Amino acid sequence: MNKRDLVSGLFWLAIAIFIFTKALELGVGTLSTPGAGFLLFCSSILFGLLSIVLVIKAILHGGGQKGIAELWHGLTWSNVVITVIALVLYCLVLVKVGFIIATTAIMVVLYAVGRMKAWVVIASALVTVALTYIIFHYALQIEFPRGPFRW
Amino acid sequence: MDVLSSLFYGFSVALQPENLFYCFVGSVLGTLVGVLPGIGPVGAISILLPITFKISATGSIIMLAGLYYGAMYGGSTTSILVNIPGEAASVVTCMDGYQMALKGRAGPALGMAAFGSFIAGTVGIIGLMLFAKPLSAFALDFGPHEYFALIILGLTFVTYLSHGSMLKAVMMACLGLMLSNIGLDPITSSPRMTFGILELFDGVGIAPVAMGLFGIGEVLINLEQTVTQEIIKTEFKNLFPSRLDWIQSKWALVRGTLVGFFLGILPGGGPVLASFMSYGLEKRLSKEPQKFGTGAIEGVAAPESANNSAASSSFIPLLTLGIPPNVSLSVLFGAFLIHGVTPGPLLLKEHPDLFWGVVSSMYLGNVMLLVLNLPLIPMWVQVLKIPAKLLYPLILLFCLVGAYSMNNSVFDVMVMIVFGVLGYLFRKFEYEAAPLVLAFVLGPMLDLNLRQALLVSEGSFLAFFTRPISAVTLGLAALLLITSVMPFIARKVAKYREVVEDQ
């Protein structure tokens, strides 16, 4: 059994059902006067049917035994987890603490993922943020969140 | 205006110092993107999209177009010297380019790649110039039925030509269509799938989606791998291919250019497919096919000329019909819309400065790229030595700043991160993101044209088959679908016969 296709197929099937219900809520209309949900209705049906085919294929044929855990076997997946958490936290604090503090913090984390020496990490982060601010704020006149210190 | 006077007008636009500068920046960035593995032209165009807000529409498109075709030039350097393609259209160049480098012939391989790219790129632009005007005039007669059929054909091609499972590719196209429906309905103005979130009323932007899938997703995949790059140590004294090299490559260059040109126009085609097809064709036509893969110069000349020719000709459907034929140009399509310009048959009439300025800038860009790629190869090799642990945080930072600056909104950054994680999972679970992005861009057009066509024909689908252009286009799409299912049916029939014979 191909567990990868099975899990992803079931996930997509759930999405298809959800969108199908939303399309009905929006109003499918008629063929001569199609409503706002017409394309969503058609594409969700096709998407759902294809998801079912994928699930059936995964159970019947599968293309060999394909587990999910093997996808991350022998890889430093912790780098990905740390990076994604850092990116999400960046979004959450950007407006509150301002661009300079939030970006310096995330750059420290991102450079640290590369296993560099502490002083290199901090220096690289500071230089990167300074250059980014000069280019984007002063040269391209992009307004960034200023945070509590107004810079 | 005839073609020559239009071209002259285009040069007067492209040679303005500001536009010349953007053409140069685009070409340099394109080469850089092509050289550096880990980020392709799609990701780079998406990251640069927000920066173009401060630039004129013509300057922006000149720069982004330069980045797109510039990446085709740069991609060969990593393929030949490191055996790692900087971007997908140079994958096939690795086969013979790297073998040539191992044999001490990196110089002629790099030289042939650059000259081949220049010749084919220039021929592609001439084709673009000659075809664009008549095709634009022809497309003026297109109605919603024809546009619907063309979009369906484009989506069918993209899924048909997908590298992996066609089933998954069609699913991705469906997902793209559904995502494109988020926002206000263009006909009734009622909100669709907005869940009360104000930011979703304008829909999901192409830039955060593309940056997430092709920028963040790509970096996340690379972060968990340890890549060791071995650069061939070779002197770049002799970059000019010998007379024998030219004799051996001449027909490969001609065929590569032609194959690339026609596959570039094809919806769903583009540089990647063109490079593979031309390599395959050269190998099939060669008197010594066993030479391929061991360092044959034709194996460098054919794909490199094909991908550049395709990069130029793929602008034809975008500029004349308003239909992006591949994923990179679908992001570029987004750039046009951001600047309030709708690509399509009216572009030539309404924005001749933009149209001819971009076309003329391509000539200039190709010359710049030839100059950049030959003498500066040692510099690009040094660029390859930038450690990934420095490069990836920088790409992520550009994505974050780019997504934020689109609308000064953290929401766009969040959307980009969500699509970044999705892009990473797509790679893991073997789903291709390209059909999703193309369907996402074409979705609103498909929705509007389908509904308008049904309104006009009072709900009859027959109208799609009574109009010649739409009938032929839909027929082609159906033919593609049938041919893709045929091998599966043939296998089933053969298996059934075996069972019957055994019994």
XYZ file of C-alpha atoms in Angstrom:
654
model
C 0.000 0.000 0.000
C 1.195 3.503 -0.834
C 0.511 5.320 2.420
C 1.712 8.639 1.023
C -0.923 8.688 -1.714
C -3.529 7.258 0.628
C -3.072 10.002 3.234
C -2.789 12.809 0.680
C -5.762 11.421 -1.286
C -7.958 11.354 1.826
C -6.850 14.875 2.737
C -7.751 16.170 -0.725
C -11.080 14.343 -0.600
C -11.939 16.203 2.613
C -10.961 19.499 0.941
C -13.100 18.623 -2.103
C -16.149 17.910 0.085
C -15.627 21.169 1.977
C -15.383 23.222 -1.233
C -18.351 21.370 -2.738
C -20.528 22.456 0.211
C -19.217 26.033 -0.087
C -20.054 26.034 -3.815
C -23.612 24.962 -3.045
C -23.883 27.761 -0.467
C -22.687 30.301 -3.045
C -25.207 29.109 -5.602
C -24.375 27.021 -8.633
C -27.123 28.578 -10.780
C -28.271 26.975 -14.016
C -26.419 26.274 -17.261
C -27.987 29.345 -18.893
C -27.288 31.559 -15.860
C -24.322 30.074 -14.007
C -23.923 31.337 -10.446
C -20.917 32.423 -8.388
C -20.225 28.869 -7.268
C -20.436 27.287 -10.748
C -16.717 26.729 -11.383
C -16.094 25.794 -7.743
C -18.898 23.232 -8.010
C -17.498 21.666 -11.207
C -13.860 21.689 -10.086
C -14.632 20.336 -6.603
C -16.525 17.398 -8.122
C -13.631 16.611 -10.465
C -11.137 17.104 -7.622
C -13.125 14.801 -5.341
C -13.439 12.089 -7.998
C -9.707 12.220 -8.716
C -8.957 12.028 -4.981
C -11.063 8.866 -4.771
C -9.177 7.400 -7.757
C -5.873 8.247 -6.019
C -7.011 6.566 -2.791
C -8.175 3.441 -4.662
C -4.895 3.324 -6.614
C -2.925 3.714 -3.388
C -4.765 0.778 -1.809
C -4.825 -1.543 -4.833
C -1.526 -0.872 -6.597
C 0.389 1.762 -4.715
C 3.610 1.463 -6.723
C 5.350 -0.466 -3.955
C 5.391 -0.010 -0.213
C 5.784 3.675 0.456
C 5.625 4.748 4.081
C 5.377 8.301 5.322
C 8.178 8.224 7.914
C 10.691 7.272 5.210
C 10.166 10.674 3.616
C 12.227 12.228 6.393
C 14.604 9.324 6.973
C 18.264 10.340 7.091
C 17.448 14.025 6.596
C 17.942 16.931 8.991
C 14.237 17.674 9.142
C 14.720 19.624 12.382
C 16.083 22.496 10.226
C 12.745 22.660 8.419
C 10.718 22.607 11.652
C 12.856 25.355 13.238
C 12.639 27.492 10.090
C 8.859 27.166 9.752
C 8.316 27.978 13.453
C 10.633 30.991 13.115
C 8.730 32.212 10.033
C 5.344 31.898 11.745
C 6.608 33.658 14.894
C 8.033 36.406 12.667
C 4.572 37.037 11.241
C 3.044 37.163 14.684
C 5.509 39.670 16.170
C 6.463 41.778 13.138
C 3.942 44.568 13.699
C 4.340 44.495 17.509
C 8.139 44.705 17.745
C 8.931 46.333 14.414
C 10.885 45.287 11.331
C 14.413 45.760 12.658
C 14.058 43.730 15.861
C 11.883 40.988 14.335
C 14.090 40.614 11.253
C 17.324 40.580 13.254
C 15.872 37.857 15.468
C 14.731 35.678 12.564
C 18.029 36.117 10.724
C 19.903 34.994 13.842
C 17.739 31.853 13.907
C 18.084 31.223 10.159
C 21.864 31.671 10.173
C 22.109 29.548 13.340
C 20.371 26.702 11.462
C 23.493 26.653 9.253
C 25.619 25.749 12.334
C 27.913 28.768 12.153
C 29.898 30.303 15.024
C 27.849 32.550 17.323
C 29.686 35.772 16.449
C 29.399 35.038 12.717
C 25.680 34.429 13.131
C 25.105 37.706 14.979
C 27.374 39.743 12.716
C 25.808 38.285 9.542
C 22.307 38.969 10.875
C 23.125 42.590 11.749
C 24.813 43.300 8.413
C 21.991 41.639 6.463
C 19.273 43.584 8.271
C 21.155 46.866 7.909
C 21.648 46.350 4.162
C 18.040 45.213 3.685
C 16.744 48.267 5.515
C 18.926 50.632 3.488
C 17.927 49.051 0.165
C 14.227 48.549 0.771
C 13.379 51.412 3.109
C 15.646 54.198 1.880
C 16.210 53.255 -1.762
C 12.867 51.625 -2.620
C 10.860 53.629 -0.042
C 9.038 50.667 1.431
C 7.450 51.368 4.813
C 8.122 48.679 7.402
C 6.410 48.303 10.798
C 8.286 50.497 13.277
C 7.392 48.784 16.553
C 7.390 50.369 20.029
C 10.685 52.250 19.543
C 9.474 53.955 16.328
C 12.383 52.620 14.253
C 3.558 50.794 -38.299
C 5.415 48.063 -40.140
C 7.666 45.692 -38.220
C 10.894 47.623 -38.868
C 9.547 50.997 -37.831
C 7.906 49.368 -34.794
C 11.239 47.821 -33.897
C 12.933 51.185 -34.291
C 10.313 52.679 -31.971
C 10.908 49.789 -29.544
C 14.637 50.503 -29.478
C 13.932 54.142 -28.734
C 12.058 52.930 -25.638
C 14.492 50.174 -24.644
C 17.558 52.395 -25.068
C 16.314 54.978 -22.594
C 18.898 54.944 -19.767
C 16.327 53.817 -17.180
C 15.092 50.874 -19.274
C 18.611 49.941 -20.322
C 19.549 49.792 -16.650
C 16.574 47.529 -15.824
C 17.439 45.291 -18.758
C 20.988 44.990 -17.415
C 19.780 44.323 -13.848
C 17.338 41.678 -15.111
C 20.037 39.976 -17.190
C 22.535 39.944 -14.300
C 19.949 38.692 -11.811
C 18.753 36.105 -14.323
C 22.275 34.787 -14.801
C 22.731 34.726 -11.025
C 19.462 32.834 -10.545
C 20.453 30.440 -13.310
C 23.874 29.872 -11.751
C 22.651 29.354 -8.204
C 20.954 26.041 -7.559
C 18.011 26.259 -5.165
C 16.057 29.099 -6.706
C 14.669 29.189 -10.222
C 13.267 31.960 -12.411
C 9.723 31.487 -11.050
C 10.786 32.092 -7.457
C 13.057 34.968 -8.455
C 10.382 36.720 -10.561
C 7.901 36.386 -7.678
C 10.407 37.765 -5.162
C 11.163 40.732 -7.414
C 7.493 41.484 -8.169
C 6.962 43.792 -5.180
C 10.161 45.715 -5.945
C 8.776 46.621 -9.376
C 6.015 48.701 -7.774
C 8.339 51.681 -7.792
C 9.301 51.163 -11.432
C 7.341 51.986 -14.602
C 5.374 49.141 -16.204
C 7.764 48.991 -19.181
C 10.864 48.996 -16.954
C 9.393 46.281 -14.719
C 8.509 43.926 -17.554
C 11.871 44.546 -19.258
C 13.652 43.616 -16.012
C 11.525 40.540 -15.230
C 11.704 39.319 -18.838
C 15.496 39.752 -18.696
C 15.551 37.678 -15.543
C 13.521 34.930 -17.218
C 15.649 34.500 -20.348
C 18.836 35.344 -18.425
C 18.280 32.315 -16.194
C 18.471 30.108 -19.296
C 22.002 31.401 -19.971
C 23.203 31.094 -16.381
C 21.788 27.609 -15.867
C 24.369 26.032 -18.155
C 27.318 27.133 -15.986
C 26.354 25.000 -12.980
C 25.312 22.117 -15.228
C 28.701 22.036 -16.932
C 30.973 22.791 -13.983
C 29.200 21.239 -10.998
C 26.803 18.731 -12.576
C 24.001 20.487 -10.665
C 21.533 22.330 -12.887
C 20.930 25.878 -11.681
C 17.409 25.626 -13.050
C 15.198 22.945 -14.619
C 15.818 23.859 -18.280
C 19.519 23.057 -17.862
C 19.085 19.575 -16.381
C 19.795 17.897 -19.693
C 22.944 20.011 -20.284
C 24.561 18.173 -17.336
C 24.711 14.924 -19.310
C 27.293 16.002 -21.869
C 28.417 19.360 -20.461
C 29.794 17.872 -17.263
C 31.452 15.026 -19.169
C 33.149 17.599 -21.413
C 34.373 19.425 -18.301
C 35.747 16.183 -16.853
C 37.703 15.739 -20.077
C 39.199 19.235 -19.721
C 36.829 20.819 -22.269
C 34.781 22.981 -19.910
C 35.758 26.095 -21.922
C 34.319 25.007 -25.289
C 31.235 23.589 -23.508
C 30.567 26.902 -21.749
C 31.362 28.806 -24.953
C 29.017 26.694 -27.061
C 26.272 27.061 -24.432
C 26.645 30.850 -24.490
C 26.890 31.216 -28.294
C 24.099 28.694 -28.854
C 21.920 30.541 -26.361
C 22.641 33.862 -28.069
C 21.912 32.628 -31.592
C 18.735 30.789 -30.603
C 17.537 33.567 -28.310
C 17.928 36.102 -31.114
C 16.128 33.882 -33.649
C 13.351 33.408 -31.080
C 12.930 37.168 -30.720
C 12.759 37.627 -34.510
C 10.004 34.995 -34.555
C 8.210 36.741 -31.705
C 8.388 40.020 -33.608
C 7.035 38.547 -36.838
C 4.282 36.386 -35.324
C 3.003 38.780 -32.674
C 1.232 41.291 -34.903
C -0.765 38.886 -37.116
C -1.636 36.700 -34.135
C -2.855 39.715 -32.145
C -5.053 40.776 -35.063
C -6.400 37.225 -35.370
C -7.074 37.004 -31.608
C -9.246 40.123 -31.725
C -12.018 37.929 -33.130
C -11.859 35.562 -30.163
C -14.922 35.409 -27.952
C -15.490 33.691 -24.584
C -15.904 30.284 -26.271
C -12.482 30.505 -27.919
C -10.781 31.772 -24.777
C -12.355 29.032 -22.671
C -11.168 26.398 -25.166
C -7.627 27.855 -25.277
C -7.359 27.873 -21.477
C -8.591 24.274 -21.311
C -5.990 23.301 -23.915
C -3.258 25.086 -21.930
C -4.212 23.320 -18.715
C -4.447 19.977 -20.517
C -0.959 20.451 -21.970
C 0.488 21.334 -18.573
C -0.940 18.225 -16.966
C -0.081 16.057 -19.984
C 3.531 17.184 -19.924
C 3.934 16.880 -16.160
C 6.983 14.943 -15.018
C 5.232 12.667 -12.559
C 1.718 11.294 -12.169
C -0.792 12.837 -14.560
C -3.574 12.129 -12.060
C -1.808 14.280 -9.471
C -1.100 16.977 -12.058
C -4.820 17.233 -12.926
C -5.606 17.376 -9.205
C -3.160 20.254 -8.790
C -4.793 22.090 -11.704
C -8.205 21.617 -10.020
C -6.807 22.923 -6.739
C -5.401 25.957 -8.574
C -8.806 26.655 -10.148
C -10.532 26.443 -6.774
C -7.967 28.743 -5.126
C -8.370 31.249 -7.949
C -12.070 31.534 -7.093
C -11.326 33.067 -3.691
C -12.417 36.722 -3.627
C -15.238 38.744 -5.143
C -17.163 37.169 -8.008
C -16.413 39.240 -11.154
C -20.026 39.044 -12.345
C -22.165 39.323 -9.180
C -19.536 40.875 -6.841
C -20.551 38.456 -4.092
C -17.683 37.255 -1.862
C -16.541 33.691 -2.503
C -14.656 31.588 0.075
C -13.484 34.692 1.935
C -14.576 33.403 5.381
C -15.145 36.993 6.505
C -11.450 37.825 6.095
C -11.203 41.297 4.586
C -7.820 40.632 2.941
C -9.341 37.764 0.950
C -11.905 39.982 -0.794
C -9.281 40.828 -3.442
C -8.384 37.152 -3.723
C -5.071 35.497 -2.988
C -2.185 37.223 -4.759
C -0.053 35.365 -7.282
C 3.185 36.685 -5.698
C 2.718 35.167 -2.200
C 1.548 31.893 -3.776
C 4.487 31.643 -6.196
C 7.036 32.881 -3.638
C 5.770 30.306 -1.166
C 5.669 27.351 -3.550
C 8.876 28.075 -5.451
C 10.906 30.190 -3.007
C 10.166 29.071 0.558
C 9.250 25.511 -0.469
C 12.494 25.097 -2.397
C 14.599 26.431 0.493
C 12.851 24.137 2.992
C 13.591 21.100 0.828
C 17.237 22.142 0.537
C 17.590 22.868 4.257
C 17.194 19.217 5.176
C 19.748 18.002 2.652
C 23.515 18.180 2.707
C 24.686 19.049 -0.792
C 28.337 18.750 -1.637
C 29.414 20.651 -4.712
C 32.570 19.778 -6.551
C 33.628 22.436 -9.002
C 35.864 21.308 -11.825
C 39.223 23.046 -11.584
C 39.883 24.179 -15.121
C 41.500 27.127 -16.795
C 39.042 29.197 -18.789
C 41.568 30.349 -21.357
C 39.887 28.721 -24.304
C 36.203 29.559 -24.223
C 35.762 29.689 -27.964
C 34.652 26.406 -29.498
C 36.984 25.092 -32.213
C 36.075 24.924 -35.919
C 35.360 21.222 -35.497
C 33.055 21.974 -32.553
C 31.077 24.382 -34.734
C 30.876 21.875 -37.592
C 29.659 19.170 -35.224
C 27.111 21.457 -33.577
C 25.698 23.442 -36.491
C 22.645 21.248 -37.143
C 22.085 20.714 -33.429
C 21.893 24.503 -33.084
C 19.446 24.846 -35.984
C 17.209 21.993 -34.835
C 17.407 23.079 -31.182
C 16.334 26.594 -32.151
C 13.371 25.350 -34.215
C 12.220 22.770 -31.656
C 12.548 25.355 -28.898
C 10.654 27.987 -30.848
C 7.607 25.799 -31.509
C 7.548 24.174 -28.081
C 7.810 27.618 -26.496
C 4.593 28.746 -28.172
C 2.781 25.587 -27.117
C 0.663 26.038 -23.992
C 2.310 24.044 -21.226
C 5.557 23.834 -23.164
C 8.470 26.142 -22.589
C 12.225 25.893 -22.044
C 12.257 22.743 -19.884
C 10.360 20.572 -22.335
C 12.239 22.117 -25.283
C 15.653 21.209 -23.850
C 14.653 17.578 -23.266
C 12.971 17.211 -26.659
C 15.871 18.703 -28.599
C 18.400 16.511 -26.770
C 16.293 13.430 -27.527
C 15.914 14.459 -31.173
C 19.670 15.040 -31.587
C 20.461 11.666 -30.065
C 17.963 9.953 -32.360
C 19.254 11.684 -35.499
C 22.932 11.266 -34.646
C 25.063 8.746 -36.559
C 26.860 8.071 -33.286
C 24.174 8.121 -30.598
C 26.517 6.282 -28.212
C 28.567 9.516 -28.016
C 25.749 11.242 -26.134
C 26.297 11.222 -22.401
C 30.058 10.930 -22.801
C 30.798 14.561 -23.670
C 29.293 15.234 -27.130
C 29.209 18.949 -27.891
C 25.910 18.501 -29.766
C 24.460 17.426 -26.397
C 25.237 20.913 -25.094
C 24.399 22.913 -28.224
C 20.926 21.410 -28.783
C 19.346 21.860 -25.327
C 20.972 25.233 -24.694
C 19.735 26.653 -27.998
C 16.299 25.070 -27.481
C 15.716 26.499 -24.010
C 16.656 30.031 -25.086
C 14.597 29.911 -28.241
C 11.633 28.643 -26.199
C 12.127 31.369 -23.586
C 11.735 34.007 -26.320
C 8.869 32.380 -28.217
C 6.860 31.685 -25.042
C 6.183 35.427 -24.950
C 4.037 35.050 -28.103
C 0.922 33.526 -26.443
C 1.369 35.784 -23.404
C 1.628 39.044 -25.320
C -0.833 38.275 -28.125
C -3.503 36.078 -26.526
C -3.017 37.023 -22.894
C -2.492 33.374 -22.000
C 0.740 32.501 -20.189
C 2.068 29.221 -21.599
C 4.156 28.227 -18.586
C 4.488 28.855 -14.892
C 7.265 31.494 -15.077
C 5.249 33.557 -17.511
C 2.127 33.152 -15.399
C 3.964 35.032 -12.640
C 5.027 37.590 -15.237
C 1.357 37.803 -16.256
C 0.723 38.801 -12.620
C 3.330 41.565 -13.004
C 1.440 42.975 -16.008
C -1.803 43.013 -14.021
C -0.142 44.658 -11.000
C 0.875 47.522 -13.288
C -2.629 47.822 -14.687
C -1.742 46.354 -18.085
C -3.708 43.396 -19.453
C -1.675 41.284 -21.861
C -3.644 40.161 -24.900
C -4.647 41.165 -28.409
C -5.152 44.804 -27.415
C -1.698 45.174 -25.850
C -0.084 46.135 -29.152
C -2.681 48.822 -29.753
C -3.018 50.195 -26.234
C 0.590 49.898 -25.020
C 2.855 49.831 -28.100
C 5.687 51.362 -26.037
C 5.559 48.452 -23.606
C 5.188 45.777 -26.270
C 7.924 46.970 -28.620
C 10.086 48.184 -25.739
C 10.104 44.693 -24.207
C 10.714 42.979 -27.560
C 13.612 45.320 -28.413
C 15.068 44.991 -24.931
C 15.331 41.262 -25.559
C 17.852 41.904 -28.351
C 19.857 44.116 -26.020
C 19.489 41.620 -23.169
C 20.823 38.796 -25.321
C 23.912 40.835 -26.228
C 24.417 41.728 -22.549
C 24.075 38.081 -21.576
C 26.630 36.966 -24.133
C 29.050 39.551 -22.764
C 28.225 38.586 -19.168
C 28.486 34.879 -19.745
C 31.755 34.575 -21.604
C 34.337 36.781 -19.888
C 32.656 36.645 -16.493
C 32.451 32.868 -16.148
C 35.236 32.790 -13.509
C 33.177 35.275 -11.476
C 30.038 33.135 -11.738
C 32.109 30.172 -10.600
C 33.071 32.144 -7.495
C 29.355 32.851 -6.908
C 28.836 29.112 -6.797
C 31.085 28.987 -3.771
C 28.621 31.010 -1.650
C 27.741 28.537 1.090
C 24.122 27.413 1.255
C 23.971 28.351 4.950
C 24.386 32.008 3.896
C 22.341 31.832 0.723
C 19.137 30.242 2.026
C 18.535 32.719 4.884
C 18.963 35.522 2.333
C 16.399 33.971 -0.035
C 13.976 33.608 2.880
C 14.536 37.222 3.883
C 13.862 38.456 0.333
C 10.667 36.402 0.298
C 9.536 37.883 3.631
C 10.298 41.468 2.616
C 8.827 40.923 -0.857
C 5.568 39.444 0.422
C 5.171 42.162 3.057
C 5.847 45.053 0.710
C 3.148 43.946 -1.781
C 0.382 45.492 0.343
C 2.250 46.351 3.565
C 0.377 43.417 5.019
C 1.446 40.595 7.330
C -1.453 38.581 5.903
C 0.389 38.190 2.585
C 3.456 36.948 4.481
C 1.304 34.380 6.259
C -0.211 33.253 2.948
C 3.296 32.881 1.536
C 4.415 30.769 4.508
C 1.352 28.510 4.189
C 2.130 27.980 0.497
C 5.797 27.485 1.373
C 4.907 24.589 3.659
C 2.504 23.290 1.013
C 5.267 23.522 -1.619
C 7.581 21.546 0.658
C 4.930 18.866 1.228
C 4.106 18.764 -2.492
C 7.739 17.905 -3.194
C 7.692 15.249 -0.493
C 4.449 13.667 -1.671
C 5.376 13.980 -5.362
C 2.882 16.630 -6.466
C 3.914 19.215 -9.048
C 3.224 22.837 -8.223
C 3.392 24.116 -11.828
C -0.163 23.048 -12.885
C -1.505 24.639 -9.694
C 0.096 28.017 -10.399
C -0.910 28.062 -14.061
C -4.502 27.103 -13.191
C -4.474 29.681 -10.403
C -3.540 32.430 -12.876
C -5.881 31.242 -15.628
C -8.737 30.439 -13.210
C -10.445 33.859 -13.160
C -10.274 34.023 -16.983
C -11.661 30.508 -17.255
C -14.492 31.268 -14.819
C -15.488 34.501 -16.553
C -15.258 33.140 -20.108
C -17.095 29.914 -19.279
C -19.954 31.747 -17.631
C -20.137 34.404 -20.353
C -20.092 31.709 -23.039
C -22.928 29.826 -21.342
C -24.916 33.033 -20.915
C -24.476 33.892 -24.608
C -25.376 30.410 -25.798
C -28.255 30.119 -23.290
C -26.759 27.176 -21.476
C -25.866 25.144 -24.547
C -22.468 23.428 -24.578
C -22.962 22.792 -28.294
C -21.782 26.328 -29.052
C -18.248 25.302 -28.031
C -18.258 22.786 -30.878
C -20.017 24.820 -33.564
C -17.364 27.570 -33.520
C -14.348 26.307 -35.530
C -11.500 27.643 -33.338
C -13.042 26.499 -30.092
C -14.030 23.121 -31.612
C -10.522 22.431 -32.944
C -8.887 23.567 -29.671
C -11.171 21.446 -27.508
C -10.689 18.558 -29.941
C -6.923 18.839 -29.443
C -7.352 18.845 -25.666
C -9.559 15.741 -25.902
C -7.016 14.049 -28.160
C -4.280 14.728 -25.616
C -6.373 13.248 -22.830
C -7.180 10.174 -24.907
C -3.541 9.594 -25.871
C -2.522 9.859 -22.236
C -5.089 7.237 -21.193
C -4.397 4.904 -24.149
C -1.236 3.241 -22.754
C -3.086 2.482 -19.505
C -5.991 0.876 -21.401
C -3.570 -1.035 -23.664
C -1.794 -2.441 -20.597
C -5.107 -3.519 -19.063
C -6.208 -5.202 -22.305
C -2.873 -7.029 -22.613
C -3.121 -8.202 -19.003
C -6.695 -9.375 -19.577
C -5.622 -11.313 -22.696
C -2.808 -12.973 -20.754
C -5.270 -14.093 -18.080
C -7.695 -15.421 -20.716
C -4.900 -17.289 -22.550
C -3.658 -18.811 -19.280
C -7.135 -20.099 -18.531
